[in-house]
Every structure is written in structure tokens, then in C-alpha cells.
Coordinates of C-alpha atoms and ligand atoms in Angstrom, one line a residue:
M207 CA -12.7 14.7 -29.0
T208 CA -13.4 16.0 -25.5
E209 CA -17.0 15.4 -24.6
R210 CA -17.1 15.7 -20.8
S211 CA -15.1 17.3 -18.1
C212 CA -14.8 17.0 -14.3
E213 CA -12.3 17.9 -11.6
V214 CA -11.6 14.3 -10.4
L215 CA -12.2 11.3 -12.7
V216 CA -12.4 8.0 -10.8
V217 CA -11.9 4.9 -12.9
G218 CA -13.6 1.9 -11.4
G219 CA -16.7 1.2 -9.4
G220 CA -15.7 -1.0 -6.5
N221 CA -14.9 -0.3 -2.9
A222 CA -11.6 1.5 -3.6
A223 CA -13.1 3.7 -6.3
L224 CA -16.2 4.7 -4.5
N225 CA -14.3 5.6 -1.3
A226 CA -11.9 7.6 -3.4
A227 CA -14.9 9.4 -5.1
L228 CA -16.4 10.2 -1.7
A229 CA -13.1 11.5 -0.3
A230 CA -12.4 13.7 -3.4
R231 CA -15.9 15.1 -3.2
E232 CA -15.3 15.9 0.5
R233 CA -12.4 18.1 -0.7
G234 CA -14.9 20.0 -2.8
A235 CA -14.1 18.6 -6.2
S236 CA -16.7 17.7 -8.8
V237 CA -16.3 13.9 -9.3
L238 CA -17.2 11.5 -12.1
V239 CA -17.0 7.8 -11.7
L240 CA -16.5 5.4 -14.7
E241 CA -17.8 1.9 -14.2
R242 CA -17.0 -0.5 -17.0
A243 CA -19.7 -2.9 -15.9
P244 CA -23.4 -2.3 -16.7
E245 CA -25.4 -1.1 -13.7
D246 CA -26.7 -4.5 -12.8
E247 CA -23.2 -5.9 -12.6
R248 CA -21.6 -2.9 -10.9
G249 CA -19.3 -3.1 -7.9
G250 CA -16.4 -5.2 -9.0
N251 CA -14.9 -7.9 -6.8
S252 CA -16.0 -5.8 -3.8
R253 CA -19.6 -6.8 -4.5
F254 CA -18.7 -10.6 -4.5
T255 CA -17.2 -10.4 -1.0
A256 CA -18.7 -11.3 2.3
G257 CA -17.8 -7.8 3.3
A258 CA -15.3 -8.9 5.9
I259 CA -13.0 -6.1 6.9
R260 CA -9.9 -6.4 9.1
V261 CA -9.6 -3.5 11.5
V262 CA -7.6 -2.7 14.6
Y263 CA -9.7 -2.4 17.8
N264 CA -8.7 -2.3 21.4
G265 CA -11.8 -3.6 22.9
L266 CA -15.6 -3.3 23.0
D267 CA -15.6 0.5 23.2
D268 CA -13.9 0.8 19.8
L269 CA -16.3 -1.7 18.3
V270 CA -19.3 0.2 19.7
Q271 CA -18.1 3.3 17.8
L272 CA -18.0 1.3 14.6
M273 CA -21.2 -0.6 15.4
P274 CA -23.4 1.4 17.6
D275 CA -26.3 -1.0 16.7
L276 CA -24.7 -3.8 18.9
T277 CA -27.5 -4.9 21.2
E278 CA -27.0 -5.3 24.9
E279 CA -27.3 -9.0 24.6
E280 CA -24.6 -9.1 21.9
R281 CA -22.3 -7.1 24.1
R282 CA -22.9 -9.4 27.1
N283 CA -22.7 -12.7 25.3
T284 CA -19.8 -12.1 23.0
D285 CA -16.1 -12.3 23.7
F286 CA -14.8 -9.9 21.0
G287 CA -11.3 -9.8 22.4
T288 CA -9.0 -7.2 20.8
Y289 CA -7.0 -6.9 17.6
S290 CA -4.1 -4.6 18.3
Q291 CA -1.8 -2.8 15.8
D292 CA 1.0 -5.1 16.8
Q293 CA -1.1 -8.2 16.1
F294 CA -2.0 -6.8 12.7
F295 CA 1.7 -6.0 11.9
D296 CA 2.6 -9.5 13.0
D297 CA -0.1 -11.2 10.9
L298 CA 0.7 -9.1 7.7
G299 CA 4.4 -9.6 8.2
R300 CA 4.2 -13.3 8.8
V301 CA 2.0 -14.2 5.9
T302 CA 3.8 -11.9 3.4
Q303 CA 7.2 -13.2 4.6
Y304 CA 8.0 -9.7 5.7
R305 CA 8.0 -8.4 2.1
A306 CA 5.0 -6.0 2.5
N307 CA 6.2 -2.4 1.9
P308 CA 6.6 -1.0 5.4
D309 CA 5.2 2.4 4.7
M310 CA 2.1 1.0 3.1
A311 CA 1.7 -1.6 5.9
E312 CA 1.9 1.2 8.5
I313 CA -0.7 3.3 6.8
L314 CA -3.0 0.4 6.3
I315 CA -2.8 -0.7 9.9
T316 CA -2.6 2.6 11.7
R317 CA -5.5 4.2 9.7
S318 CA -7.7 1.1 9.6
F319 CA -10.0 2.1 12.5
D320 CA -10.2 5.8 11.6
T321 CA -11.0 5.0 8.0
L322 CA -13.9 2.7 8.9
L323 CA -15.2 5.4 11.3
W324 CA -15.0 7.8 8.3
M325 CA -16.9 5.4 6.2
R326 CA -19.6 5.2 8.9
S327 CA -19.9 9.0 8.7
K328 CA -20.6 8.4 5.0
G329 CA -23.4 6.1 5.8
I330 CA -21.7 2.7 5.7
R331 CA -22.8 0.4 8.4
F332 CA -20.9 -2.5 10.0
M333 CA -21.8 -5.5 12.1
P334 CA -20.0 -8.4 13.9
M335 CA -19.1 -11.3 11.6
Y336 CA -20.8 -14.0 13.8
G337 CA -21.5 -16.4 11.0
R338 CA -17.9 -17.1 10.0
Q339 CA -15.5 -15.8 12.5
A340 CA -16.9 -16.8 15.9
F341 CA -17.5 -20.1 17.7
K342 CA -19.6 -20.8 20.8
V343 CA -17.3 -21.4 23.8
G344 CA -18.7 -21.8 27.3
G345 CA -22.0 -20.3 26.4
K346 CA -20.4 -17.2 24.8
M347 CA -19.6 -16.4 21.2
K348 CA -15.8 -16.0 20.9
F349 CA -14.2 -14.3 17.9
W350 CA -10.9 -15.8 16.5
G351 CA -8.4 -14.9 13.8
G352 CA -8.5 -11.1 14.0
L353 CA -11.5 -10.6 11.7
T354 CA -14.5 -9.3 13.6
V355 CA -16.3 -6.8 11.4
E356 CA -18.3 -7.1 8.2
A357 CA -20.2 -4.6 6.1
Y358 CA -23.9 -4.7 6.7
G359 CA -25.4 -6.9 3.9
G360 CA -21.9 -8.3 3.0
G361 CA -20.3 -7.2 -0.3
P362 CA -23.7 -6.4 -2.1
G363 CA -24.7 -4.3 1.0
L364 CA -21.4 -2.5 1.0
I365 CA -21.8 -1.5 -2.7
E366 CA -25.4 -0.5 -2.2
M367 CA -24.5 1.7 0.8
L368 CA -21.5 3.3 -1.0
H369 CA -23.7 4.1 -4.1
K370 CA -26.4 5.6 -1.9
S371 CA -23.7 7.9 -0.4
V372 CA -22.2 8.6 -3.8
Q373 CA -25.6 9.7 -5.1
K374 CA -26.3 11.7 -2.0
N375 CA -23.1 13.6 -2.5
G376 CA -23.9 14.5 -6.0
I377 CA -21.3 12.2 -7.7
E378 CA -22.3 11.0 -11.2
V379 CA -21.6 7.4 -12.2
M380 CA -21.3 6.5 -15.9
Y381 CA -22.0 2.8 -16.4
G382 CA -20.8 0.6 -19.3
T383 CA -18.0 3.1 -19.7
R384 CA -14.5 1.7 -20.0
A385 CA -11.4 3.8 -19.6
L386 CA -8.9 2.9 -22.4
S387 CA -5.9 5.2 -21.9
L388 CA -4.7 8.3 -20.1
L389 CA -4.4 11.7 -21.7
T390 CA -1.1 13.3 -20.8
D391 CA 1.0 16.3 -21.8
E392 CA 4.2 17.7 -20.2
R393 CA 2.2 18.9 -17.2
G394 CA 0.9 15.4 -16.4
V395 CA -2.4 13.5 -16.7
W396 CA -5.3 15.6 -17.9
G397 CA -8.0 13.0 -18.5
A398 CA -8.8 9.7 -20.1
R399 CA -9.9 8.2 -23.3
V400 CA -13.0 6.1 -22.8
R401 CA -15.3 3.7 -24.6
Q402 CA -19.1 3.4 -24.3
G403 CA -20.4 0.7 -26.6
R404 CA -18.7 1.5 -29.9
H405 CA -18.3 5.2 -29.1
D406 CA -14.8 6.4 -28.0
F407 CA -14.4 9.8 -26.5
E408 CA -12.3 11.9 -24.1
I409 CA -13.1 13.1 -20.6
E410 CA -11.0 16.0 -19.3
A411 CA -10.1 16.0 -15.6
K412 CA -7.7 17.8 -13.3
A413 CA -6.8 14.6 -11.6
V414 CA -7.5 10.9 -12.3
V415 CA -7.8 8.1 -9.7
L416 CA -7.2 4.6 -11.1
A417 CA -9.1 2.0 -9.0
C418 CA -10.2 -0.5 -11.6
G419 CA -8.9 -3.8 -10.2
G420 CA -6.1 -6.2 -10.9
F421 CA -5.6 -8.5 -14.0
E422 CA -7.3 -11.6 -12.6
S423 CA -9.8 -11.8 -15.4
N424 CA -7.3 -11.6 -18.2
S425 CA -6.2 -15.2 -18.9
E426 CA -3.4 -14.1 -21.2
W427 CA -1.8 -11.8 -18.5
R428 CA -2.4 -14.5 -15.9
T429 CA -0.4 -17.0 -17.9
R430 CA 2.2 -14.3 -18.7
Y431 CA 2.8 -13.2 -15.1
L432 CA 1.4 -15.8 -12.7
G433 CA 2.8 -18.6 -14.8
P434 CA 1.7 -21.7 -16.8
G435 CA -1.5 -23.2 -15.6
W436 CA -3.1 -20.0 -14.4
D437 CA -5.2 -19.8 -17.6
L438 CA -7.0 -22.9 -16.1
A439 CA -8.0 -21.2 -12.9
K440 CA -11.6 -20.1 -12.3
V441 CA -12.1 -16.4 -11.5
R442 CA -14.1 -15.9 -8.3
G443 CA -15.3 -12.4 -9.0
T444 CA -16.0 -9.9 -11.7
R445 CA -15.1 -10.5 -15.3
F446 CA -14.2 -6.8 -15.8
N447 CA -10.9 -6.6 -14.0
T448 CA -8.6 -7.3 -17.0
G449 CA -5.6 -5.1 -15.9
D450 CA -6.7 -2.0 -17.9
G451 CA -5.7 0.5 -15.1
I452 CA -2.3 -1.1 -14.8
Q453 CA -1.8 -1.1 -18.5
M454 CA -2.7 2.5 -19.1
A455 CA -0.4 3.7 -16.3
L456 CA 2.5 1.6 -17.5
E457 CA 2.0 3.0 -21.0
I458 CA 2.7 6.5 -19.6
G459 CA 5.8 5.4 -17.6
A460 CA 4.4 4.2 -14.3
M461 CA 6.6 1.8 -12.3
P462 CA 5.5 -1.9 -12.0
Y463 CA 5.7 -2.9 -8.4
G464 CA 5.0 -5.7 -6.0
N465 CA 4.5 -9.5 -6.4
W466 CA 3.6 -9.7 -10.1
S467 CA 3.8 -13.5 -10.0
G468 CA 1.6 -13.7 -6.9
C469 CA -2.1 -13.7 -6.3
H470 CA -4.9 -14.6 -3.9
A471 CA -6.4 -17.9 -4.8
V472 CA -8.5 -20.3 -2.8
G473 CA -10.2 -23.7 -2.9
W474 CA -13.4 -23.1 -5.0
D475 CA -16.1 -25.5 -6.2
R476 CA -14.7 -27.7 -9.0
N477 CA -17.8 -27.1 -11.1
A478 CA -18.1 -23.3 -10.5
P479 CA -18.5 -21.1 -13.6
E480 CA -15.4 -19.4 -15.3
F481 CA -16.2 -16.1 -13.5
G482 CA -18.1 -15.3 -10.4
D483 CA -21.9 -15.6 -10.2
L484 CA -23.5 -12.7 -8.3
A485 CA -26.3 -14.9 -7.1
V486 CA -23.9 -17.2 -5.4
G487 CA -21.3 -14.6 -4.3
D488 CA -18.4 -16.1 -2.5
N489 CA -20.2 -19.3 -1.6
F490 CA -18.3 -21.5 -4.1
Q491 CA -15.4 -21.2 -1.7
K492 CA -14.8 -24.1 0.7
H493 CA -12.9 -22.8 3.6
S494 CA -13.4 -25.4 6.4
Y495 CA -10.5 -27.6 5.3
P496 CA -8.7 -27.1 8.7
F497 CA -11.2 -29.5 10.2
G498 CA -10.7 -32.3 7.6
I499 CA -8.2 -33.5 5.1
M500 CA -7.6 -32.8 1.5
V501 CA -6.6 -35.4 -1.1
N502 CA -5.7 -35.2 -4.7
A503 CA -6.3 -37.5 -7.7
T504 CA -3.5 -39.9 -6.4
G505 CA -5.5 -40.3 -3.2
K506 CA -2.7 -38.5 -1.2
R507 CA -2.7 -35.5 1.1
F508 CA -0.5 -32.7 -0.2
V509 CA -0.7 -29.8 2.2
D510 CA -0.9 -29.1 6.0
E511 CA -4.6 -28.3 6.3
G512 CA -4.1 -27.1 9.8
A513 CA -0.9 -25.0 9.4
D514 CA -2.7 -21.9 10.7
F515 CA -6.2 -20.4 11.1
R516 CA -7.9 -20.5 7.8
N517 CA -7.6 -16.7 7.5
Y518 CA -3.9 -17.1 7.1
T519 CA -3.7 -20.1 4.8
Y520 CA -6.8 -20.0 2.5
A521 CA -5.4 -17.4 0.1
K522 CA -2.3 -19.4 -0.8
Y523 CA -3.9 -22.9 -0.9
G524 CA -5.6 -22.2 -4.2
R525 CA -2.2 -22.2 -5.9
V526 CA -1.4 -25.5 -4.2
I527 CA -4.6 -27.0 -5.5
L528 CA -3.8 -25.7 -9.0
E529 CA -0.5 -27.6 -8.9
Q530 CA -2.2 -30.9 -8.3
P531 CA -2.8 -33.4 -11.1
Q532 CA -5.9 -32.2 -13.0
Q533 CA -6.1 -29.2 -10.7
F534 CA -8.5 -30.6 -8.2
A535 CA -8.8 -31.9 -4.7
W536 CA -11.5 -33.4 -2.4
Q537 CA -12.0 -32.1 1.1
V538 CA -13.1 -34.9 3.4
F539 CA -14.8 -34.6 6.8
D540 CA -16.5 -37.0 9.2
S541 CA -19.7 -36.3 11.1
K542 CA -17.9 -35.0 14.2
V543 CA -17.0 -31.8 12.5
L544 CA -19.9 -31.3 10.1
H545 CA -21.5 -28.8 12.5
L546 CA -18.4 -26.6 12.1
L547 CA -18.6 -26.4 8.3
R548 CA -19.2 -22.9 7.1
D549 CA -22.5 -22.0 5.6
E550 CA -21.0 -22.2 2.0
Y551 CA -21.0 -26.0 2.3
R552 CA -24.8 -26.0 2.4
I553 CA -25.6 -24.3 -0.9
R554 CA -27.4 -26.0 -3.7
Q555 CA -24.6 -25.5 -6.3
V556 CA -22.1 -27.8 -4.6
T557 CA -20.0 -30.8 -5.8
K558 CA -20.4 -33.2 -2.9
A559 CA -20.2 -36.9 -2.1
K560 CA -21.7 -38.5 1.0
A561 CA -21.3 -42.1 2.3
D562 CA -21.7 -44.2 5.4
T563 CA -18.3 -46.0 5.1
L564 CA -14.9 -44.8 4.0
E565 CA -14.9 -47.6 1.4
E566 CA -18.2 -46.3 -0.1
L567 CA -16.8 -42.8 0.0
A568 CA -13.6 -43.8 -1.8
Q569 CA -15.8 -45.0 -4.8
K570 CA -17.6 -41.7 -4.9
L571 CA -14.6 -39.4 -5.0
E572 CA -14.6 -38.8 -8.7
G573 CA -11.1 -38.8 -10.2
V574 CA -9.4 -40.2 -7.1
D575 CA -7.5 -43.5 -6.7
P576 CA -9.8 -45.3 -4.2
Q577 CA -7.2 -47.7 -2.7
A578 CA -4.6 -45.0 -2.3
F579 CA -7.3 -42.8 -0.6
L580 CA -8.1 -45.5 1.9
K581 CA -4.4 -46.0 2.7
T582 CA -4.0 -42.3 3.2
V583 CA -6.9 -42.2 5.7
A584 CA -5.6 -45.2 7.6
E585 CA -2.1 -43.7 7.9
Y586 CA -3.6 -40.3 8.9
N587 CA -5.9 -41.8 11.5
K588 CA -2.9 -43.6 13.1
A589 CA -0.9 -40.4 13.2
V590 CA -3.5 -38.2 15.0
Q591 CA -2.3 -37.1 18.5
T592 CA -5.7 -37.8 20.2
S593 CA -4.3 -37.0 23.6
V594 CA -4.3 -33.3 22.8
P595 CA -7.9 -31.8 23.1
F596 CA -9.6 -30.4 20.0
N597 CA -10.4 -26.6 20.1
P598 CA -11.4 -24.8 16.9
T599 CA -11.0 -21.3 18.5
V600 CA -7.3 -21.5 19.1
K601 CA -4.4 -23.2 17.3
D602 CA -4.9 -26.3 19.4
G603 CA -1.7 -28.1 18.6
R604 CA -3.7 -31.3 18.0
G605 CA -1.6 -32.5 15.1
T606 CA -0.3 -35.6 13.5
S607 CA 3.1 -37.3 14.2
G608 CA 5.3 -39.0 11.7
L609 CA 3.5 -38.1 8.4
A610 CA 5.5 -36.8 5.5
V611 CA 2.8 -34.1 5.1
P612 CA 1.9 -33.2 8.7
K613 CA -1.4 -31.7 9.9
S614 CA -0.4 -29.2 12.7
N615 CA -3.7 -28.3 14.3
W616 CA -7.3 -29.5 14.5
A617 CA -6.5 -33.1 13.5
N618 CA -9.4 -35.4 14.2
L619 CA -9.9 -39.0 13.4
L620 CA -11.9 -39.7 10.3
D621 CA -13.9 -42.5 11.9
T622 CA -17.5 -41.4 12.4
P623 CA -20.1 -41.7 9.6
P624 CA -21.6 -40.2 7.7
Y625 CA -18.6 -38.9 5.8
E626 CA -18.9 -35.9 3.5
A627 CA -16.5 -34.8 0.8
Y628 CA -16.4 -31.6 -1.4
A629 CA -14.5 -31.2 -4.7
V630 CA -12.6 -28.0 -5.2
T631 CA -10.3 -26.5 -7.8
C632 CA -8.4 -23.2 -7.8
G633 CA -10.5 -20.0 -7.6
L634 CA -8.4 -16.9 -8.3
T635 CA -9.5 -13.9 -6.3
F636 CA -7.2 -11.1 -7.3
T637 CA -3.6 -10.5 -8.4
F638 CA -0.9 -8.9 -6.2
G639 CA 1.3 -7.1 -8.7
G640 CA 0.5 -3.6 -9.9
L641 CA 1.5 0.0 -9.7
K642 CA 3.7 1.8 -7.1
I643 CA 2.1 4.6 -5.1
D644 CA 3.6 6.9 -2.4
T645 CA 2.0 7.6 0.9
Q646 CA -0.3 10.2 -0.7
G647 CA -1.6 7.7 -3.2
R648 CA 0.3 9.3 -6.1
V649 CA 1.4 6.9 -8.9
I650 CA 5.2 6.7 -9.1
D651 CA 7.0 6.5 -12.4
T652 CA 10.0 4.5 -13.4
E653 CA 12.3 7.4 -12.3
G654 CA 10.8 7.3 -8.8
E655 CA 8.9 10.5 -9.3
P656 CA 5.1 11.0 -8.8
I657 CA 3.2 11.4 -12.1
P658 CA 1.3 14.7 -11.8
G659 CA -2.4 14.3 -11.7
L660 CA -2.4 10.5 -11.3
F661 CA -3.5 8.6 -8.2
A662 CA -4.3 4.9 -7.6
A663 CA -5.9 2.6 -5.0
G664 CA -7.1 -0.9 -4.5
E665 CA -6.2 -4.2 -6.2
L666 CA -4.1 -2.5 -8.9
V667 CA -1.6 -1.2 -6.4
G668 CA 1.3 -3.5 -5.7
G669 CA 3.6 -3.8 -2.7
L670 CA 1.3 -4.8 0.1
F671 CA 0.7 -8.5 -0.5
Y672 CA 3.3 -11.1 -1.3
F673 CA 2.8 -14.9 -1.5
N674 CA -0.2 -14.7 0.8
Y675 CA -2.7 -12.4 2.5
P676 CA -4.5 -12.0 5.8
G677 CA -8.3 -12.4 5.2
G678 CA -10.3 -9.1 5.1
T679 CA -7.4 -6.9 4.0
G680 CA -8.5 -6.4 0.4
L681 CA -11.5 -4.3 1.3
L682 CA -9.5 -2.5 4.0
A683 CA -6.7 -1.6 1.6
G684 CA -9.3 -0.3 -0.9
S685 CA -10.9 1.8 1.8
V686 CA -7.7 3.2 3.4
F687 CA -5.9 3.9 0.1
G688 CA -9.0 4.8 -1.7
K689 CA -9.7 7.6 0.8
I690 CA -6.1 8.7 0.6
A691 CA -6.0 8.7 -3.2
G692 CA -9.4 10.6 -3.4
T693 CA -8.3 13.2 -0.8
S694 CA -5.0 13.8 -2.7
A695 CA -6.8 13.9 -6.0
G696 CA -9.3 16.4 -4.6
A697 CA -6.5 18.6 -3.3
A698 CA -4.5 18.4 -6.6
A699 CA -7.6 19.4 -8.5
A700 CA -8.1 22.4 -6.3
T701 CA -4.5 23.6 -6.9
N702 CA -4.4 22.6 -10.6
T703 CA -6.6 25.3 -12.0
Ligands
FAD902 C1 -15.5 -14.0 -4.1 C2 -14.6 -13.0 -3.4 C3 -14.7 -12.8 -2.0 C4 -13.9 -11.9 -1.4 N1 -14.1 -11.7 0.0 C5 -13.4 -10.7 0.6 C6 -13.7 -10.3 1.9 O1 -14.6 -10.9 2.6 N2 -13.0 -9.4 2.5 C7 -12.0 -8.7 1.8 O2 -11.4 -7.8 2.4 N3 -11.7 -8.9 0.5 C8 -12.4 -9.9 -0.1 N4 -12.2 -10.2 -1.4 C9 -11.2 -9.3 -2.1 C10 -11.8 -8.0 -2.4 O3 -12.9 -8.2 -3.2 C11 -10.8 -7.1 -3.2 O4 -9.6 -7.1 -2.6 C12 -11.4 -5.7 -3.2 O5 -12.8 -5.7 -3.3 C13 -10.8 -4.9 -4.3 O6 -11.4 -3.6 -4.5 P1 -11.1 -2.7 -5.7 O7 -12.1 -1.6 -5.5 O8 -9.7 -2.5 -5.8 O9 -11.6 -3.6 -7.0 P2 -13.0 -4.1 -7.5 O10 -14.0 -4.1 -6.4 O11 -12.8 -5.3 -8.2 O12 -13.4 -2.9 -8.4 C14 -12.8 -2.7 -9.7 C15 -13.8 -1.9 -10.5 O13 -13.2 -1.5 -11.7 C16 -14.1 -1.6 -12.8 N5 -13.2 -1.6 -14.0 C17 -12.4 -2.5 -14.5 N6 -11.8 -2.1 -15.6 C18 -12.3 -0.8 -15.9 C19 -12.0 0.1 -16.9 N7 -11.2 0.0 -17.9 N8 -12.8 1.3 -16.8 C20 -13.7 1.5 -15.9 N9 -13.9 0.6 -14.9 C21 -13.2 -0.5 -14.9 C22 -14.8 -2.9 -12.5 O14 -16.0 -3.1 -13.2 C23 -15.0 -2.7 -11.0 O15 -16.1 -1.9 -10.8 C24 -13.0 -11.1 -2.1 C25 -12.9 -11.2 -3.5 C26 -13.7 -12.1 -4.1 C27 -13.7 -12.2 -5.6

């Protein structure tokens, strides 16, 4: 039975959904947002993030438009560099092995700056990501890796600001309300069947935007599509993204699209809970491995820790860790680089070993063959090209020579106590496969035609990410395609009377 109606129904309560809602409202539509989570767990994966957003900028003037609060001192003492469209195209192309859909990539990149400016106009504030993306060089903070901007207050701040804007714009949010299926007839989608507690009912709408995440929190789908072993991964974020949006669209004939066997997965504390913990946020991650080595249970290195900036390797190394015996690894550092470790290494909920000698450390690395570990370190230390200077802000080419598993950059000797080691397993962030959309955010069916009245954005859209992912692009994709989907849905609702 139909109990409610609106012009645009937005399914989901993360960054993509809330931007879609704001854009649809801007087109004059009445908008209703369905958030499966209760209010205190609202915000999806977006809330678990650090709020890092990749954006094209051609210098300080652009950044000042996005962040007018930059102080004089920050402007003077920071080398922000630039991040051009070409650089972004190169980065996205390289890490996705040139499989990213070219139309989607172009939209994402060319509209990144304007979309963030638009978000600013909706009350979203940004700031420079000094804590994680800049190092001090010659008295100045220097940004590296193309990731300069974060939402004020990180992911939780982003969701707060979006909700303030949603409220200010007269958009209603129904919490604890799960969309189950889409209502369709020969004219297209006209609403959704939803569940609140044990009560199922229908909501009528002129257009529906699906923005309710991937299938990362559905262990059965993970195993089915990502492959054996993925049921064992920890989920870094929300427990509510179980693939509902993808399923309900496929049920009415939407086309599956993108890298269904691929996902974003990182090194994550070995003893982290099964799903994300909002109090810890993303701090179970351990992303400073480029400055140390990683060993598995057999005491051996298994991956090039310094293949690229961490922004371009972290999202694929979770899978590599999952493939190791017993799905874990230890990251090992010596005291020379401890000051470079990101803040997430200093939280209370960390699985850590510390020792004054390598022999003592070898005994403390739970689950690792100690003799093999010592042999690995000895061989690694011999292979480091110490004549090349170490520089964390560029790919310094200080690698190893002659090792079966090389380390290409930032290779330092492990020789200065105290030594610290951190145990990680695979933390799954989000899945890459999903629905196909066109450049207007319309969901495409298996015949290649748009499904009238149905739009999508965010994690549940496939085609952008394959194999890997450039850091800060998930939020950007949600913002850019959320705005597009919302705008199109608002326009469709206006014509669909
Ligand atoms: C720990 C962590 C750190 C991250 N760090 C970053 C970062 O710094 N920068 C970056 O760009 N990306 C980051 N990401 C990735 C980023 O979070 C996602 O790519 C992005 O937030 C996805 O946005 P979304 O709106 O599509 O999905 P989400 O934000 O996950 O929102 C999905 C929403 O749908 C709701 N929902 C699910 N099913 C239903 C249903 N049936 N009915 C109604 N509602 C439903 C959920 O409750 C949720 O509100 C991180 C992710 C995690 C987990």
C-alpha cells in the first residue's frame, strides 16, 4: 500500500545520496531521503573517511576559492603545487590499467573543481590535508601525491555539514528505513517498496536515485563475486552496504557493469572488528608501509612496498595481504622513520610489537617464522642502494638491487633501534562492480537504454575503478555523480507529471 509520496526519492544517506538530494532540491523537486541506518549510525562509508577529496587545481588561487579560510601564514609557508587535469587523467588511467570508462573519467575529472565549489555553496567547508598529505621540506610544508583537500572535520564533519544543508533545504530524511525493491510499470520506475522495522510499505515518487553503496558488507556476495577468501576480510566501514541498490536495479533489468571481481582493500589492523567502528573511523588502516617492509607468516617479503606513492598502491595491497598464509602481515620500521608514520599508528587500538634488537623483535612477531624473518632483513639490508638519498616527498628511486621482491623507492636500512612492527590483515573498503549509468546519471538496462525514472551514483555505480584506485576519488565520485543524478532526477520529476 502506498503510504508516502515525493517527487524525488533518494535511497541512501552517504555523500553521494545527500549531494543528489541537494541537487534535486535545487531543481525545485520535493525530496525524501531513505537511510537504512538508524540516525546515530547514519552516513554510510562516507562518515568513516578522513574526508580526503581528490580535485583538480591549477594553483593557490583555485585552492583559495575552495578554502577561503586559508590563513596568510598557510599561504606563505605551504607549497601546494598544482594538480592538473592531465595529472588526474594519468593517475586514474595508470592505476586502473586504462580500463576506467573514458566518459565517466572525463566527467569526474573535468567537473571535480566545479562540483566542490558547488558543495561550498551548499555550506560544505574544506581545508588542506596537512596531517597526511604533506611533509616539511626546507621549512615549508610540501604536498605530494595529488591529494590536497579534505572536508572540514573529516568524514564525520562532511556528513554533519551535508545534513545541515539537507535540513536547511527542507529535505526530509527517514532513518531506519530500508529500500527493498523498485516499483515499476511500463512507463518506468514510480517508487520503492521499503521496510521500517517489521512494517513494509510503498513510497511513490516521480524519480528514484539509488545511492546506497556497494556490496562490501555482504559476505555471501563478496565470496560470490570477489572470490574465495573474501568472506574472511574485515569491512572497514558501514555494515549497511549489502548490495541492495544493485540487486533491486538488476531485478528490473539494469545492466551489471564494471569490475565485479575488484574492490578497494587495504592493510587494516589484524584485530579490528568485523565492521567499522565509528569511534575509530579509518584509523585501523596502516598506510606508512612505503617507509618500512612487510613480511608474512613465512618471514618473507611479498610485495614492493615502495612501488609508488601510497595513494596509488594502498587500495590494492589489501588483496595481496588477504592472499598471504593466514591472511596477515607485519609492517616493520626502525626508529629512523618512526616520525614519518601517520597518526593512525599512534591509536590505542593497535596490534604492535616493539624491541631494541631485530632478534628480540623476531620473537615478538606473532605467527611469523623468526629465523626466516632475520634472514629476510639481512638480505634486504644488503640490497638497499644507500648511495641514493632518501626523500619521502618524491619517488626517490632509493630502491633495492638484486632481490626477488624489489623495493623501488624509500628503501632504508633496518638498523636503528628501537624497532616497531604493526600487524595487519585485509580491510575491505568498497566494491568496484555495480550498475551502468550514462553521462546524465540515468541507469542503463541490458538493452543499452536508460530505465525511465531511475538514476544512480556513488559506490554502486561500476565502470570507474578497476583493479586499483587513486586515493580520495570515492568521495569525489559520489559528489560529482551524485550532483548529476540528483539534477537529472529533479528535471525528470518536473517533466514527469
Ligand atoms: C574507512 C574508510 C575510509 C575511507 N576514506 C576515504 C577518503 O578519505 N576519501 C575518499 O574519497 N574515499 C574514502 N573512502 C571511500 C568512500 O567512503 C566511499 O567511496 C564513498 O563514501 C561512497 O559514498 P556513497 O555515498 O556511494 O556510499 P556510502 O557513504 O557508503 O552511503 C551508502 C548509504 O546507503 C545506505 N543504505 C544501504 N542500503 C540501503 C537501503 N537498502 N535502503 C536505504 N539506505 C541504504 C547506507 O546506510 C549509507 O547511508 C573510505 C572508506 C572507508 C570505509
